[in-house]
Structure formats: structure tokens, C-alpha cells
CSV table of C-alpha atoms in Angstrom, one decimal:
chain,number,residue,atom,x,y,z
A,1,MET,CA,307.8,221.7,148.8
A,2,ASN,CA,307.9,218.7,151.1
A,3,THR,CA,305.8,215.6,150.9
A,4,ASN,CA,303.2,216.7,153.5
A,5,GLU,CA,302.7,220.0,151.7
A,6,THR,CA,302.3,218.3,148.4
A,7,THR,CA,299.7,215.9,149.9
A,8,ALA,CA,297.9,218.7,151.6
A,9,SER,CA,297.7,220.6,148.3
A,10,MET,CA,296.2,217.6,146.6
A,11,ILE,CA,293.6,217.3,149.4
A,12,GLU,CA,292.8,221.0,149.5
A,13,GLY,CA,292.0,220.8,145.7
A,14,GLN,CA,289.4,218.1,146.5
A,15,GLU,CA,287.8,220.3,149.2
A,16,ALA,CA,287.0,223.1,146.8
A,17,SER,CA,284.2,221.0,145.2
A,18,VAL,CA,281.9,218.4,146.8
A,19,PRO,CA,283.4,217.0,150.0
A,20,TYR,CA,285.4,214.0,149.0
A,21,LEU,CA,285.4,210.8,151.0
A,22,TYR,CA,288.5,208.7,150.8
A,23,THR,CA,288.7,205.0,151.4
A,24,ARG,CA,291.1,203.5,153.8
A,25,ARG,CA,293.4,202.4,151.0
A,26,GLU,CA,293.3,205.8,149.3
A,27,THR,CA,294.0,207.6,152.6
A,28,ALA,CA,296.9,205.3,153.5
A,29,LYS,CA,298.4,205.9,150.0
A,30,LEU,CA,298.0,209.7,150.3
A,31,LEU,CA,299.7,209.6,153.8
A,32,ARG,CA,302.3,207.1,152.6
A,33,VAL,CA,301.6,204.8,155.5
A,34,SER,CA,300.4,201.2,155.7
A,35,GLU,CA,296.7,200.4,156.1
A,36,ARG,CA,297.6,199.0,159.5
A,37,THR,CA,299.2,202.3,160.6
A,38,LEU,CA,296.2,204.1,159.3
A,39,ASP,CA,293.9,201.9,161.4
A,40,ARG,CA,296.0,202.9,164.5
A,41,LEU,CA,295.5,206.5,163.6
A,42,LEU,CA,291.8,206.1,163.2
A,43,LYS,CA,291.4,204.1,166.4
A,44,SER,CA,293.4,206.7,168.4
A,45,GLY,CA,291.1,209.5,167.0
A,46,ALA,CA,294.0,211.3,165.3
A,47,ILE,CA,291.9,211.2,162.1
A,48,ARG,CA,288.1,211.2,162.3
A,49,VAL,CA,286.1,208.9,160.1
A,50,THR,CA,282.6,209.0,158.5
A,51,LYS,CA,280.7,205.7,158.8
A,52,ILE,CA,278.6,205.1,155.7
A,53,SER,CA,277.4,201.7,156.6
A,54,ASN,CA,278.0,198.9,159.2
A,55,LYS,CA,281.3,198.0,157.5
A,56,ALA,CA,282.3,200.9,155.4
A,57,LEU,CA,284.3,203.8,156.7
A,58,ARG,CA,285.4,206.9,154.8
A,59,ILE,CA,287.7,209.8,155.6
A,60,GLN,CA,286.8,213.3,154.6
A,61,ALA,CA,289.4,215.4,152.8
A,62,THR,CA,288.9,218.1,155.4
A,63,GLU,CA,289.9,215.6,158.2
A,64,LEU,CA,293.1,214.7,156.3
A,65,SER,CA,293.9,218.4,156.0
A,66,LYS,CA,293.4,218.9,159.7
A,67,TYR,CA,295.6,215.9,160.5
A,68,LEU,CA,298.4,217.1,158.2
A,69,GLN,CA,298.2,220.6,159.6
A,70,ARG,CA,298.6,219.3,163.2
A,71,GLN,CA,301.5,217.1,162.1
A,72,THR,CA,303.4,220.0,160.5
A,73,GLU,CA,302.8,222.6,163.2
A,74,GLY,CA,306.0,223.7,164.7
A,75,VAL,CA,308.1,222.1,161.9
A,76,ILE,CA,310.5,224.6,160.4
A,77,ALA,CA,311.2,224.2,156.7
């Protein structure tokens, strides 16, 4: 099982219950990217965010699953 599949499995486990909202830091850690790289992904619209206040953004587990699925489409294991 590769890294993206492992991360996707962890995220899908969260989806089964109440929708989980990840912080930027948690999301970056799950994707194994820097927060700056994550900010670029968010700004480009590659990953949609949920705004919970004027300053706070969260990323839904379902959005991470969609992003990872798009990233792994066409990749042969």
C-alpha cells in the first residue's frame, strides 16, 4: 500500500462518523507537504476549504479524499 492509499484510508475512516474538519497543519501533515505548499493548493482551488470564521479555515475529510483520488487517477501500482 503506498503513502497516498494509506493517507486515504485514514481519511475515509474519519468520514464514516461526523464530518471531520482538519486544520491547515493537520492537512499538511497528512499530505506530507509544507503548510506553504498546502496554501498554494488551497489558493489554486485544488482543495476546497470551509471557512469557519474570518481567520479560521478548515478542510473537510471528504475534500482530502477527493484530492487524493484525483492525484492517484491514472497511476499504475
